[in-house]
mmCIF file of C-alpha atoms and ligand atoms in Angstrom:
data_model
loop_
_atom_site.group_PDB
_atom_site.id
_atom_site.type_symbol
_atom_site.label_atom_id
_atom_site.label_comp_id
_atom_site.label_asym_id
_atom_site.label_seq_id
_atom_site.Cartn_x
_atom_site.Cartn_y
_atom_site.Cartn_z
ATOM 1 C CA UNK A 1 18.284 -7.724 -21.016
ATOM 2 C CA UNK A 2 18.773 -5.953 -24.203
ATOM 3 C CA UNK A 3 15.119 -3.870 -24.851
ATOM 4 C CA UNK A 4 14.698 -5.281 -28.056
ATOM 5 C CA UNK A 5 15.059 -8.726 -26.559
ATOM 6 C CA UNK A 6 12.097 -7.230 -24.207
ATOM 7 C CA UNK A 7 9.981 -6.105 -26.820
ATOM 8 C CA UNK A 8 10.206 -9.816 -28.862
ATOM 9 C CA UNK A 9 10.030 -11.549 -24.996
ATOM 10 C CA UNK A 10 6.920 -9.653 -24.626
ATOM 11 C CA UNK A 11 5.484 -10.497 -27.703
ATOM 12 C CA UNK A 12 6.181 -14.284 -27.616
ATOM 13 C CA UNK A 13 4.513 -14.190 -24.308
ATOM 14 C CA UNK A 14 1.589 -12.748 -25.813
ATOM 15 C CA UNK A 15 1.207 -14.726 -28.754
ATOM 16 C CA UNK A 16 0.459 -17.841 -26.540
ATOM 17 C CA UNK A 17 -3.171 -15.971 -24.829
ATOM 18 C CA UNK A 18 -3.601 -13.962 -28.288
ATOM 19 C CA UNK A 19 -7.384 -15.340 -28.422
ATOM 20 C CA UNK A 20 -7.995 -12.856 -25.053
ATOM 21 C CA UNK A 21 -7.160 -10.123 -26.779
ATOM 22 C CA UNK A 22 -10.267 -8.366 -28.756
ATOM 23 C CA UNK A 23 -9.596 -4.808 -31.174
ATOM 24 C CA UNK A 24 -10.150 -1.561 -28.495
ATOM 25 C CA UNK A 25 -11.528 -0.291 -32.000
ATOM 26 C CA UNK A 26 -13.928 -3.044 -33.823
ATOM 27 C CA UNK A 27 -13.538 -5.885 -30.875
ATOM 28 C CA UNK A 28 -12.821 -8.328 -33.909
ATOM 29 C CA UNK A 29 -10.025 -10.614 -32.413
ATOM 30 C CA UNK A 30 -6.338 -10.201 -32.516
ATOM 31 C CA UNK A 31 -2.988 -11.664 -33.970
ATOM 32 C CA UNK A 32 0.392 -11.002 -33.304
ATOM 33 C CA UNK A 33 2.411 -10.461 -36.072
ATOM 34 C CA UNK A 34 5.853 -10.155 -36.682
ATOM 35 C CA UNK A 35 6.660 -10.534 -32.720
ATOM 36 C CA UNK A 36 5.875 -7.085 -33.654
ATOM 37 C CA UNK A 37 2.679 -5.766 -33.297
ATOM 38 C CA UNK A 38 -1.244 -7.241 -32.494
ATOM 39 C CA UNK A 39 -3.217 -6.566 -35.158
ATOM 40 C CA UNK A 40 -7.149 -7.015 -35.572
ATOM 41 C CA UNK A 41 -8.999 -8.807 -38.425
ATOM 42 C CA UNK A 42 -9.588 -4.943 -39.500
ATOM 43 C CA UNK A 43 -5.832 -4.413 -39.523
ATOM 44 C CA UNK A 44 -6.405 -2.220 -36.595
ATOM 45 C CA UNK A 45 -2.551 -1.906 -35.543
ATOM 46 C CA UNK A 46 -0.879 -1.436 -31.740
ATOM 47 C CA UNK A 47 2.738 -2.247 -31.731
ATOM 48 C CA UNK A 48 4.514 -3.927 -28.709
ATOM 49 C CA UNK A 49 6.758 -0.974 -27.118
ATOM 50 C CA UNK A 50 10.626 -1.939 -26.141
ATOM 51 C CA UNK A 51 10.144 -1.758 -22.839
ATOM 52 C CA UNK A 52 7.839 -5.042 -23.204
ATOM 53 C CA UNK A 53 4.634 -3.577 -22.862
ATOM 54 C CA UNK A 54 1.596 -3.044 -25.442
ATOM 55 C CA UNK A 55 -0.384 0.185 -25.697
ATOM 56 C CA UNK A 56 -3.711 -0.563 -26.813
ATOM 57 C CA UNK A 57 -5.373 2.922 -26.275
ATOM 58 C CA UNK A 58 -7.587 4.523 -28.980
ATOM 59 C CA UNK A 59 -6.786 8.273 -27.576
ATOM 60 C CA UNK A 60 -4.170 10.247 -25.390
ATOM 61 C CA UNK A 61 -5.355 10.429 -22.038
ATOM 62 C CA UNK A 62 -3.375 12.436 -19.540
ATOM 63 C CA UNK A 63 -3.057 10.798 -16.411
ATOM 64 C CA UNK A 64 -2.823 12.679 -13.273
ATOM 65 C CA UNK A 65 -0.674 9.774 -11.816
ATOM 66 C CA UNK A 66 3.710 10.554 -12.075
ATOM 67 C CA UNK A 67 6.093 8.628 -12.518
ATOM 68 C CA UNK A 68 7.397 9.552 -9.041
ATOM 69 C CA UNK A 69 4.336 8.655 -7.660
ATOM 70 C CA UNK A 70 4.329 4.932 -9.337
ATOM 71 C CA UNK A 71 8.032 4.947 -8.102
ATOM 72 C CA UNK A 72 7.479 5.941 -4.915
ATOM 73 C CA UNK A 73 4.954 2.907 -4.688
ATOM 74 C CA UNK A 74 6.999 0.606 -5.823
ATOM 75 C CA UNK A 75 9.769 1.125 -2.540
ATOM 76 C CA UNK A 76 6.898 1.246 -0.429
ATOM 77 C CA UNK A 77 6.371 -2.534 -1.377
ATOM 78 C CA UNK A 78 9.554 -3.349 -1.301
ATOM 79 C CA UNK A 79 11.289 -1.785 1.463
ATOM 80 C CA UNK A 80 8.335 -2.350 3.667
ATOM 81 C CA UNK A 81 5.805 -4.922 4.725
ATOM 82 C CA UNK A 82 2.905 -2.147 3.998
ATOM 83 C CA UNK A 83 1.095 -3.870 1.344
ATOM 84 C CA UNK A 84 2.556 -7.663 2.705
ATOM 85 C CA UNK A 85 -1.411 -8.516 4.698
ATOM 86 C CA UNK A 86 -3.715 -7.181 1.657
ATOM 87 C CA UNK A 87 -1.352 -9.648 -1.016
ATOM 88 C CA UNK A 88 -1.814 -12.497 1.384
ATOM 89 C CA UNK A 89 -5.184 -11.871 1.952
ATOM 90 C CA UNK A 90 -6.067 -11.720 -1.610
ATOM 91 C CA UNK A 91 -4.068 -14.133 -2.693
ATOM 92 C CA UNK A 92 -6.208 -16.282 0.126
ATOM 93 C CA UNK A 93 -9.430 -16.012 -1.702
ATOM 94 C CA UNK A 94 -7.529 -16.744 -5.004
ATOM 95 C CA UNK A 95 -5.991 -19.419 -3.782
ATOM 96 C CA UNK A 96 -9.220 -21.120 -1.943
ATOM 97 C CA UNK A 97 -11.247 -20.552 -5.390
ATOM 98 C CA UNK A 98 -8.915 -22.417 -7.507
ATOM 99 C CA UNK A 99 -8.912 -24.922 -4.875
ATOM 100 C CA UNK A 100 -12.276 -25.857 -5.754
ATOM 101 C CA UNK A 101 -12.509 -25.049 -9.441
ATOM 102 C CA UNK A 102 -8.587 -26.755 -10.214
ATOM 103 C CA UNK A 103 -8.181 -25.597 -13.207
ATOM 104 C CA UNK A 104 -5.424 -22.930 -14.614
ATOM 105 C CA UNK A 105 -6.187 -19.873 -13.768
ATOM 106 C CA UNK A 106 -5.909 -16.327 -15.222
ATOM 107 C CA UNK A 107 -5.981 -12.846 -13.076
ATOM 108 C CA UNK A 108 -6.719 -9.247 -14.635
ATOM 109 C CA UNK A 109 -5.732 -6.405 -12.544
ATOM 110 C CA UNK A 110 -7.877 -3.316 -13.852
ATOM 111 C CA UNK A 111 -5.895 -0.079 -12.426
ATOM 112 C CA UNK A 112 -2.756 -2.019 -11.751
ATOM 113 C CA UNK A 113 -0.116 1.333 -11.560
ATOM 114 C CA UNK A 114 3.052 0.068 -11.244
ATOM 115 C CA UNK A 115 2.063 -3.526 -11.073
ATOM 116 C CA UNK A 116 3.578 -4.947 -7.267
ATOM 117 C CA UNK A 117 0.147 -5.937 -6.204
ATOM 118 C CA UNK A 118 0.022 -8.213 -9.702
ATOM 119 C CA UNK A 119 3.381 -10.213 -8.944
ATOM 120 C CA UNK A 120 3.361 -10.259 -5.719
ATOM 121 C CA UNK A 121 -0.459 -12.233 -5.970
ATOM 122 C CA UNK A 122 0.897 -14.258 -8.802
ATOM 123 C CA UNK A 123 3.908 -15.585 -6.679
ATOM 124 C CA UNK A 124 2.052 -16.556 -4.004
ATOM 125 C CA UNK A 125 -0.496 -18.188 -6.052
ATOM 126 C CA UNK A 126 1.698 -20.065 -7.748
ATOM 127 C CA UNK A 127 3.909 -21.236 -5.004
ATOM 128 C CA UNK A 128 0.743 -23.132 -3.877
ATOM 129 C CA UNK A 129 -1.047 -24.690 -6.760
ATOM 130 C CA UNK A 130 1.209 -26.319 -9.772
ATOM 131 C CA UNK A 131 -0.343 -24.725 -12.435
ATOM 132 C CA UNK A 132 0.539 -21.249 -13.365
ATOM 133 C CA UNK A 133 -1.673 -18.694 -13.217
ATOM 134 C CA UNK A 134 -1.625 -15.828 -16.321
ATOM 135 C CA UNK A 135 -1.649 -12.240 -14.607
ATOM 136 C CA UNK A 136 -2.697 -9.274 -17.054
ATOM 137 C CA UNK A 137 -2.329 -5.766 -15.927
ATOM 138 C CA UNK A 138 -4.213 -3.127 -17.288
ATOM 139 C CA UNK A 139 -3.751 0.646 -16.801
ATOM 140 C CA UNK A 140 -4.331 3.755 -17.923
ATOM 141 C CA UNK A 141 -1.061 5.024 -17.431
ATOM 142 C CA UNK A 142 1.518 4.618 -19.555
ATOM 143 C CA UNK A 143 4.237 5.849 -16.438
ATOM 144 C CA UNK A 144 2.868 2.857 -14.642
ATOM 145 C CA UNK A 145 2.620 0.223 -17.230
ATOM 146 C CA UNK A 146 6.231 0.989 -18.208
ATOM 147 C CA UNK A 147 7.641 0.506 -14.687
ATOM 148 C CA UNK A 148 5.560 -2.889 -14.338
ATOM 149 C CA UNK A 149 6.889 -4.271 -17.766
ATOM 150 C CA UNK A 150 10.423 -3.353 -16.671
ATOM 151 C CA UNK A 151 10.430 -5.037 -13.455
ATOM 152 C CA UNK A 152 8.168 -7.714 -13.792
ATOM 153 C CA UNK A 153 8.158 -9.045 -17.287
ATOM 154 C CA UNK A 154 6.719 -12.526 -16.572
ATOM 155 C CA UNK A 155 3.026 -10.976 -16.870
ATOM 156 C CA UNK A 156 1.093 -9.636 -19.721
ATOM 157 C CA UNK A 157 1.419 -5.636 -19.352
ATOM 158 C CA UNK A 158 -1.471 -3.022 -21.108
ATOM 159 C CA UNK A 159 -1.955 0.632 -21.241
ATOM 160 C CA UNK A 160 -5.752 0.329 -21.951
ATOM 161 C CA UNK A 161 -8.780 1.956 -20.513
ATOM 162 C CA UNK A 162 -10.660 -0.240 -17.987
ATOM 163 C CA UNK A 163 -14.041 1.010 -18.989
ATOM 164 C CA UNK A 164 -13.150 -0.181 -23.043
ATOM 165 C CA UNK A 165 -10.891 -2.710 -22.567
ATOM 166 C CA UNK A 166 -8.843 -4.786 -25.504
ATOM 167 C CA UNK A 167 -10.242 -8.177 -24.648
ATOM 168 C CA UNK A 168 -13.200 -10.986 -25.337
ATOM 169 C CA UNK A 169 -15.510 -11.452 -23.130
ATOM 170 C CA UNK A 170 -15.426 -14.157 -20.692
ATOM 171 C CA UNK A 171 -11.961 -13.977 -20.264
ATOM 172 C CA UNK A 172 -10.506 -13.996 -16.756
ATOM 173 C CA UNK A 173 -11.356 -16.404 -13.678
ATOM 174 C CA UNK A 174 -10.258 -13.389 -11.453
ATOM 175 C CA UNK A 175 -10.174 -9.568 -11.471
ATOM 176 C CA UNK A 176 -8.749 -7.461 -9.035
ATOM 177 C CA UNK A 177 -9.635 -3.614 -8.413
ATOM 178 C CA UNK A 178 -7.009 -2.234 -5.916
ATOM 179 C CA UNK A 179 -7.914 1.492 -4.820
ATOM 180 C CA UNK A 180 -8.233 2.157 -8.815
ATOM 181 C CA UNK A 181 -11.784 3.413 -10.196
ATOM 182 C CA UNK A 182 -14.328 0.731 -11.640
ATOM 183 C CA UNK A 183 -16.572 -0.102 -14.353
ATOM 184 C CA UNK A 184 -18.694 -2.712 -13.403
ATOM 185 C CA UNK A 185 -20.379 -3.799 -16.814
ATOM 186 C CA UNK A 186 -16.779 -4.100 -18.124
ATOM 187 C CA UNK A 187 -15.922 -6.166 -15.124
ATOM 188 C CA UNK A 188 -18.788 -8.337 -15.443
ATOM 189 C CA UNK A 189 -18.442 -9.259 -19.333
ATOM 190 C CA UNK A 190 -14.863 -9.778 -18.934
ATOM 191 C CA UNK A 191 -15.097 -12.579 -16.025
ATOM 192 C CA UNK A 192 -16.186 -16.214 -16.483
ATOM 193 C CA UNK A 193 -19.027 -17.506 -15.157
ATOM 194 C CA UNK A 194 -17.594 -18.426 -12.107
ATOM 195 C CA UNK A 195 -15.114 -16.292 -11.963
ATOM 196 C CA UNK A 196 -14.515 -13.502 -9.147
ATOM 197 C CA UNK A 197 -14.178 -9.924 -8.526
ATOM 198 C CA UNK A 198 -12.058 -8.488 -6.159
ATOM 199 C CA UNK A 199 -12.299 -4.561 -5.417
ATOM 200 C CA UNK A 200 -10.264 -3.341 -2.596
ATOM 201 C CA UNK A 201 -11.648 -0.143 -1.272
ATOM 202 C CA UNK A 202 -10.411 2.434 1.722
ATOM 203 C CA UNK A 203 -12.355 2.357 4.962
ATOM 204 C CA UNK A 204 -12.623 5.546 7.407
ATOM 205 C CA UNK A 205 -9.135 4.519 9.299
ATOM 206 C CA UNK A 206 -7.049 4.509 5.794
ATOM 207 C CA UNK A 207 -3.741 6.436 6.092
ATOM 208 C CA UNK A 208 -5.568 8.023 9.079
ATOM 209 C CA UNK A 209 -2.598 9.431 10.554
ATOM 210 C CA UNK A 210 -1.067 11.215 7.309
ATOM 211 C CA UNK A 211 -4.838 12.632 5.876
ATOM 212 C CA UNK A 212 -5.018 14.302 10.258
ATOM 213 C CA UNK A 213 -1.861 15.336 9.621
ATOM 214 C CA UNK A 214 -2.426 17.115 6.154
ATOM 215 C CA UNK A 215 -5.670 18.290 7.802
ATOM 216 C CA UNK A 216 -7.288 17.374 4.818
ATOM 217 C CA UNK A 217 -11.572 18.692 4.407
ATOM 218 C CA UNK A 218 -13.532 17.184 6.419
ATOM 219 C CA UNK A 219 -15.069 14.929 3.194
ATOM 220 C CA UNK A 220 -10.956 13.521 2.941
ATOM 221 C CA UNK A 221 -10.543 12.852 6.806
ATOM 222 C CA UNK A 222 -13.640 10.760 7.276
ATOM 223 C CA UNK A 223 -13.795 9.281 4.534
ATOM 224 C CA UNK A 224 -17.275 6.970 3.628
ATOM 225 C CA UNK A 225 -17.407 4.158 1.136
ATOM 226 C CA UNK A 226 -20.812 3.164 1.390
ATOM 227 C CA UNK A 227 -21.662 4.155 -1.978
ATOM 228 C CA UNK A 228 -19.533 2.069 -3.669
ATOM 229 C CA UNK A 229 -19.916 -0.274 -1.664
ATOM 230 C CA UNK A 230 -23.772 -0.307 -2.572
ATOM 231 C CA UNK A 231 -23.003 -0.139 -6.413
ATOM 232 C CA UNK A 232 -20.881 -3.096 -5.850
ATOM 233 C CA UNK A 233 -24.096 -5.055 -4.483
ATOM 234 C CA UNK A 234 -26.593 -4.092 -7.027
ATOM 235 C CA UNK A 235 -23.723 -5.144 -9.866
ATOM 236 C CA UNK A 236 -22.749 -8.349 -8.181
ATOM 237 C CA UNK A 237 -23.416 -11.376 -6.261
ATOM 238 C CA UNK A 238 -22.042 -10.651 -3.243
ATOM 239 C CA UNK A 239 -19.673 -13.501 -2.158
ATOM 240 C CA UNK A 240 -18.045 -11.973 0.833
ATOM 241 C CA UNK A 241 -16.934 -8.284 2.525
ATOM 242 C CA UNK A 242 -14.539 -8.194 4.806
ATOM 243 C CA UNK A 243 -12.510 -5.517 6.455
ATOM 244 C CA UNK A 244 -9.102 -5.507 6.853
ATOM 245 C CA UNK A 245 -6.979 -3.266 9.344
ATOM 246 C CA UNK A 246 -4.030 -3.580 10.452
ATOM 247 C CA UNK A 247 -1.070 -0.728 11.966
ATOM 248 C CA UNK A 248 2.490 -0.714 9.556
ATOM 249 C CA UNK A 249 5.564 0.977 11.505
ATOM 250 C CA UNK A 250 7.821 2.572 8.428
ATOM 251 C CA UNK A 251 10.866 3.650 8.894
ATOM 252 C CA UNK A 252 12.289 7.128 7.659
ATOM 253 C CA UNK A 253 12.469 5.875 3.897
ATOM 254 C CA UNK A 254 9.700 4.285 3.749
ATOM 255 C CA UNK A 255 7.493 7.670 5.630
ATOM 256 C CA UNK A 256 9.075 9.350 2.355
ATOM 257 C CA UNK A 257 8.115 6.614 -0.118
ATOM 258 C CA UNK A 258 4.046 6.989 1.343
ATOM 259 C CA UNK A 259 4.187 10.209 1.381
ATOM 260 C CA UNK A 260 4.919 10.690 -2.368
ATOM 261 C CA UNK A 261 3.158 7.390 -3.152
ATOM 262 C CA UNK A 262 -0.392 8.935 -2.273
ATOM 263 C CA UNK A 263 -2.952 11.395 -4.346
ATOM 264 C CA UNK A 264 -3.548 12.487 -0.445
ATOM 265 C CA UNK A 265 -0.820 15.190 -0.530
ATOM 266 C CA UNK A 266 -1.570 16.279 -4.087
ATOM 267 C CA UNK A 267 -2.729 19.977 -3.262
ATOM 268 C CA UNK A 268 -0.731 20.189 0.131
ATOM 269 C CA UNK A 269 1.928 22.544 0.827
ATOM 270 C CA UNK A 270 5.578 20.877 0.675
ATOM 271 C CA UNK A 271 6.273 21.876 3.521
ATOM 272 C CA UNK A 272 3.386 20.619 5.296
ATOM 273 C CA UNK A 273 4.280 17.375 3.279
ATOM 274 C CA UNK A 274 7.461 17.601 4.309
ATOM 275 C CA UNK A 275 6.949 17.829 8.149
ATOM 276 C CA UNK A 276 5.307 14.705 8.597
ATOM 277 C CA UNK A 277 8.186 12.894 7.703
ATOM 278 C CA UNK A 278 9.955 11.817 11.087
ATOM 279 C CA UNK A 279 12.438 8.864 11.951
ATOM 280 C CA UNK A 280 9.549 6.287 12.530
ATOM 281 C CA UNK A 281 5.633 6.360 12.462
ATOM 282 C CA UNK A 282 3.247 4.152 12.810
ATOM 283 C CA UNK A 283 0.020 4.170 9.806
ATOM 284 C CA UNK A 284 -2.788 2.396 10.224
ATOM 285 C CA UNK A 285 -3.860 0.411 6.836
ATOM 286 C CA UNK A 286 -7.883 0.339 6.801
ATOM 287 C CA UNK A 287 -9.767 -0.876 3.853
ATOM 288 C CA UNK A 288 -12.786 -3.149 2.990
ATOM 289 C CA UNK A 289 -12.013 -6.236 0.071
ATOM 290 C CA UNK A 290 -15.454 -6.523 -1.503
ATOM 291 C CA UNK A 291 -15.698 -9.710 -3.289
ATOM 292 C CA UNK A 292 -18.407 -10.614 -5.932
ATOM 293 C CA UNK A 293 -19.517 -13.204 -8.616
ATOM 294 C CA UNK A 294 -21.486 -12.490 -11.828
ATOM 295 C CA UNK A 295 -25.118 -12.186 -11.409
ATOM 296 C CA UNK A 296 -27.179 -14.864 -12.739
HETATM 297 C C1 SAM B 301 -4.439 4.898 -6.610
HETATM 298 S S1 SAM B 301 -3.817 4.162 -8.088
HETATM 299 C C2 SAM B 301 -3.828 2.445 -7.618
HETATM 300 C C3 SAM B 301 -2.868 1.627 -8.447
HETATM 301 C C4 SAM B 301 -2.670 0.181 -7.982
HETATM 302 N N1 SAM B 301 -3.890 -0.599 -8.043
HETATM 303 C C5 SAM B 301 -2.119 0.161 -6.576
HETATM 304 O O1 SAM B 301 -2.881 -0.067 -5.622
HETATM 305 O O2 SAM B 301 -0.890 0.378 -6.415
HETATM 306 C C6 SAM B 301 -5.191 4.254 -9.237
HETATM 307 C C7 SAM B 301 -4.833 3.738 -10.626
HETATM 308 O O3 SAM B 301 -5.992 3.734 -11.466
HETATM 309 C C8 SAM B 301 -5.561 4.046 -12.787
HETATM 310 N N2 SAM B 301 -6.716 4.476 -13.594
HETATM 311 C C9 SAM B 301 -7.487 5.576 -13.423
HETATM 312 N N3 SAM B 301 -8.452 5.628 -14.383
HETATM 313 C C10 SAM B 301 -8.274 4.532 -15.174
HETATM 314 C C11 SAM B 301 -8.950 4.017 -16.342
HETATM 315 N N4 SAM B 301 -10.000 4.655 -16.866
HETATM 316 N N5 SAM B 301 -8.487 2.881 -16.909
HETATM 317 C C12 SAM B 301 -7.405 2.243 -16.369
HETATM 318 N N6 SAM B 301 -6.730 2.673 -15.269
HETATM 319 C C13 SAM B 301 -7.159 3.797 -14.681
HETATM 320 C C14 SAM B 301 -4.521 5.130 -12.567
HETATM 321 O O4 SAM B 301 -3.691 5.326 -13.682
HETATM 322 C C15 SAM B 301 -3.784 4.578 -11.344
HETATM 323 O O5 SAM B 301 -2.711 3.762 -11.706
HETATM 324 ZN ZN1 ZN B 302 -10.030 -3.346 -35.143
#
């Protein structure tokens, strides 16, 4: 597809949730204009990129997250079956919540990187219920936004900070918060009322075999989430925690796609890195999906 067919795709797309969108500046609500840009009732202006994305940020943040990294995410999902249990799983709790609201449905993904977690819960939402659910992701990053609006441009796709987000409040039935940092207030003024949060968090067997390996500090290899745990239950109602473990066997790729894909070997020598990488391996996947509604 030609990119300026992208950038006007993206922008038609848009124009249809418009009202969700609120000025990162002077939260007065949005337009777009021109299939060109979203512009506030302050004329407050963020123009839709080519690449079918929008960059609502007020300031240049440098992210610590590459391009290779996003990239290296990306195979992970699709050569493998690494991430294939957490999708399901969340797409589970999705898909039993519509179930009982049935109504169309809309999903924000605060911290979505490179955006696989996003479609891959959209598709299997909407191969169950008839309605189509809306997915939005949000990221800091522009390296990650960019690959998600290039391979997946049937969602809404932001470079925005999740702590001052572009949108009205009340928003979104769901939000998910996959391994990315949180800001709970934000969270809770974006979702409906009975709308649910879904914060994925790593639990002490995560990546086990690659953080021994690295022999990471003693704070990386037994790693504790009790704390945010605990800020998750004073924010929320608590609807449900549940752990979910499980062992993935990669193949040679796919050790070299993990490897690169994780902030766990920033710092490490290459060829420490390097030397974990063998014809096979078995990693155990270990994290907690904390699930919450707005308090009342
Ligand atoms: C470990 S990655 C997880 C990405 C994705 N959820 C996944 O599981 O593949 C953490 C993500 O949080 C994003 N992030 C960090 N601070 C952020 C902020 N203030 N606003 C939005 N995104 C942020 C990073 O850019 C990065 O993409
Ligand atoms: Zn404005």
């Amino acid at each position: 597809m030609l990119q300026e067919n992208k950038r006007i795709m993206s922008a038609s797309f848009v124009r249809k949730y418009e009202s969700i969108f609120a000025c990162p500046i002077c939260h007065s609500s949005m337009k777009v204009i021109d299939l060109k840009s979203l512009i506030c009732l302050n004329f407050h202006t963020f123009d839709f990129a080519k690449q079918g994305y929008i960059n609502l940020t007020t300031k240049y943040v440098k992210s610590k997250y590459s391009k290779e990294l996003f990239e290296a995410r990306r195979r992970l999902f699709n050569e493998s079956d690494f991430f294939e249990p957490l999708s399901q799983t969340i797409a589970n709790i999705i898909n039993k919540h519509i179930g009982k609201t049935k109504k169309a449905s809309s999903i924000l993904d605060m911290g979505c990187g490179e955006g696989s977690h996003l479609d891959t819960i959209c598709n299997i939402v909407n191969s169950v219920h008839y309605h189509k659910v809306v997915g939005v992701g949000l990221d800091l990053s522009k390296e990650g936004i960019l690959l998600a609006a290039k391979n997946y441009p049937e969602h809404i796709w932001a470079v925005a900070d999740l702590a001052n987000t572009p949108f009205n409040q009340e928003q979104f039935d769901f939000i998910l918060n996959i391994l990315s940092p949180s800001n709970y207030a934000e969270f809770n003024r974006l979702m409906h009322e009975d709308g649910l949060v879904i914060k994925v968090v790593p639990q002490s067997g995560y990546l086990k075999e690659l953080r021994e390996h690295l022999s990471l500090k003693p704070e990386k290899t037994s790693y504790s989430n009790k704390e945010i745990v605990d800020r998750f239950i004073e924010s929320f109602q608590l609807v449900d925690i549940s752990r979910l473990s499980y062992i993935a066997r990669l193949n040679k790729s796919s050790i070299q796609s993990l490897v690169r894909m994780t902030p766990l070997t920033w710092g490490t020598t290459e060829e420490r890195v390097k030397s974990f990488i063998n014809d096979s391996a078995q990693i155990t996947i270990d994290l907690d999906l904390l699930v919450g509604k707005k308090q009342v």
